[in-house]
Short mmCIF file of C-alpha atoms and ligand atoms in Angstrom, two decimals:
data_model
loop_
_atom_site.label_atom_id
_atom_site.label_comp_id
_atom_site.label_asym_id
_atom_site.label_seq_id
_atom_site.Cartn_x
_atom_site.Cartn_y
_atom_site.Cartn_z
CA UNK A 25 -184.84 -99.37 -8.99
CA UNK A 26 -186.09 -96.14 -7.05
CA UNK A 27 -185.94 -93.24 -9.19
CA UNK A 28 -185.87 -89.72 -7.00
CA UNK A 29 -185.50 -86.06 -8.57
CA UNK A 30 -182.72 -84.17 -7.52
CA UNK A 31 -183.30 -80.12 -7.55
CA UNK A 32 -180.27 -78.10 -7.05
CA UNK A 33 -179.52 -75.47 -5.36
CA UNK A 34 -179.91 -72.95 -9.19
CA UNK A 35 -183.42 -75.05 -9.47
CA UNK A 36 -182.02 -77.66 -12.56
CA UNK A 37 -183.32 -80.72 -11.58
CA UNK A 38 -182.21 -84.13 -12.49
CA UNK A 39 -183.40 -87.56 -11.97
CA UNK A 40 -181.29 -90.59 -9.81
CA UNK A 41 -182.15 -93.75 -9.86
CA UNK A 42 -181.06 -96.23 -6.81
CA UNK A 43 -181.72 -99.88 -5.93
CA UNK A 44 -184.24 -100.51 -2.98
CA UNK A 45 -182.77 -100.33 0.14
CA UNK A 46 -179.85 -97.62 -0.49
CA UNK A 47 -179.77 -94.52 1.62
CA UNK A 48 -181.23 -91.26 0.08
CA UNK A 49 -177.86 -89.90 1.60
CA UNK A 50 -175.98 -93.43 -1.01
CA UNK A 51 -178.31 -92.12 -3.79
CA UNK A 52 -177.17 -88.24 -3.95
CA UNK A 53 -173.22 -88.89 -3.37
CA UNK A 54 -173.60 -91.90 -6.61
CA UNK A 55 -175.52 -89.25 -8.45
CA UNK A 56 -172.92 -86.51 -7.64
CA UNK A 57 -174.88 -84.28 -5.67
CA UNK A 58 -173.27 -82.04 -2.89
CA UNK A 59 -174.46 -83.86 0.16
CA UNK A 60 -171.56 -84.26 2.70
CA UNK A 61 -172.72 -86.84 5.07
CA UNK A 62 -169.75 -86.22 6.89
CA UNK A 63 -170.75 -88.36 9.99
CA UNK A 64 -171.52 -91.31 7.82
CA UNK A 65 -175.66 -91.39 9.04
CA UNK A 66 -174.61 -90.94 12.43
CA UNK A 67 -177.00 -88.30 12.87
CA UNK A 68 -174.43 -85.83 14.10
CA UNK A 69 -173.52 -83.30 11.38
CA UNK A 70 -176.61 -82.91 9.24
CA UNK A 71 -174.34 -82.48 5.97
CA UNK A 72 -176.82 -84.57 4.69
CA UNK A 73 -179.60 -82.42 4.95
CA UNK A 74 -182.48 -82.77 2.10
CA UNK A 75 -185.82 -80.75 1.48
CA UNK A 76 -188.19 -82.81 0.59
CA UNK A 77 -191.31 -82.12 -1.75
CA UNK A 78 -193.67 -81.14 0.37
CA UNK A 79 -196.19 -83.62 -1.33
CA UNK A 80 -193.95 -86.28 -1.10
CA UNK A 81 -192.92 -85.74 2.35
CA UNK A 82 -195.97 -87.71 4.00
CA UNK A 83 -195.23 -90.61 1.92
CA UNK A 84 -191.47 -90.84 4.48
CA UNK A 85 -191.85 -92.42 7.93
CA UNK A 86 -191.56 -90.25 10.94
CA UNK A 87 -188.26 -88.82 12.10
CA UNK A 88 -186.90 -89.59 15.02
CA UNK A 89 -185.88 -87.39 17.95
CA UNK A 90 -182.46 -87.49 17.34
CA UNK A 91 -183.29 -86.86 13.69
CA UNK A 92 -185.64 -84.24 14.78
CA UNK A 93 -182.92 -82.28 17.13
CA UNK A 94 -180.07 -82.51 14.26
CA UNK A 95 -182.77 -80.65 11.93
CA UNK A 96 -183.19 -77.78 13.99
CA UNK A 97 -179.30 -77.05 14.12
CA UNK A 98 -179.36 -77.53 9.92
CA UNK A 99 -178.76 -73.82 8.18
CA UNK A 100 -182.07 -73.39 6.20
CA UNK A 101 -184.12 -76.13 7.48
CA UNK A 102 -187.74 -76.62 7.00
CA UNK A 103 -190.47 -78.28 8.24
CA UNK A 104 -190.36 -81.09 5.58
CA UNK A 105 -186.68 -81.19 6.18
CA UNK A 106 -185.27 -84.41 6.39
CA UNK A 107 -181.56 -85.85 7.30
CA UNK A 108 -181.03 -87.95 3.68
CA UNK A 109 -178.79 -90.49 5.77
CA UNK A 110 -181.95 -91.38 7.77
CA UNK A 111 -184.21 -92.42 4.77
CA UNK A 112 -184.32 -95.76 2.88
CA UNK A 113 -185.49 -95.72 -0.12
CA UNK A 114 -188.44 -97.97 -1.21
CA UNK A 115 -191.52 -98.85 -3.52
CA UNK A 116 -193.43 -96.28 -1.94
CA UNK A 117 -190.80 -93.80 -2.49
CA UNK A 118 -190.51 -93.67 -6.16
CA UNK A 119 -190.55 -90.58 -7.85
CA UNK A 120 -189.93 -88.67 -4.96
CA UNK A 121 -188.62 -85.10 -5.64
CA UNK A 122 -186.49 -83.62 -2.86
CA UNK A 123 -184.16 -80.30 -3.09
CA UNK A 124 -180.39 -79.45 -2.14
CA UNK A 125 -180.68 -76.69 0.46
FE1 LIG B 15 -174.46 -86.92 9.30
FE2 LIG B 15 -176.72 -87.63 8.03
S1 LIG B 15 -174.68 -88.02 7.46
S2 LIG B 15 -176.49 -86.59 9.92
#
């Protein structure tokens, strides 16, 4: 199991824990978190849209473009934004601390 910490939006955080292989997107909506995903990891709504640690960020392979253009439409995006739909969690993930915007 991956374990990532969920900070909310008031700053509480909480820990998830998700099999290998799950979304980041999977994890939040199992752990009750508000992340949308409305288009399903589509990358065309950015509902799903995480800010990650900024040490843990380099730890994530690269976005894509379309990944990329779908963060600079998200409302308080920053540069170690992600799109949670787009990330699979793994080993080298664990612990990983990422924020609700
Ligand atoms: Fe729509 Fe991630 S779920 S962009």
């Amino acid at each position: 199991m991956i374990a990532i910490v969920f900070v909310s939006r008031d700053g509480s955080r909480r820990t998830a824990t998700a099999e290998e292989g799950t979304t980041l997107l999977a994890a939040g909506q199992a752990d009750g978190q508000p992340l949308e995903g409305t288009c399903e990891g589509a990358m065309a709504c950015a509902t799903c849209h995480v800010i990650v640690d900024a040490a843990d960020f380099a730890r994530l392979p690269a976005a894509v473009a379309e990944e990329e253009d779908m963060l600079d439409l998200a409302p308080h995006a920053t540069r170690t934004s992600r799109l949670s739909c787009q990330i699979r969690l793994a080993a080298a993930l664990d612990g990983m601390t990422v924020r609700i915007p």
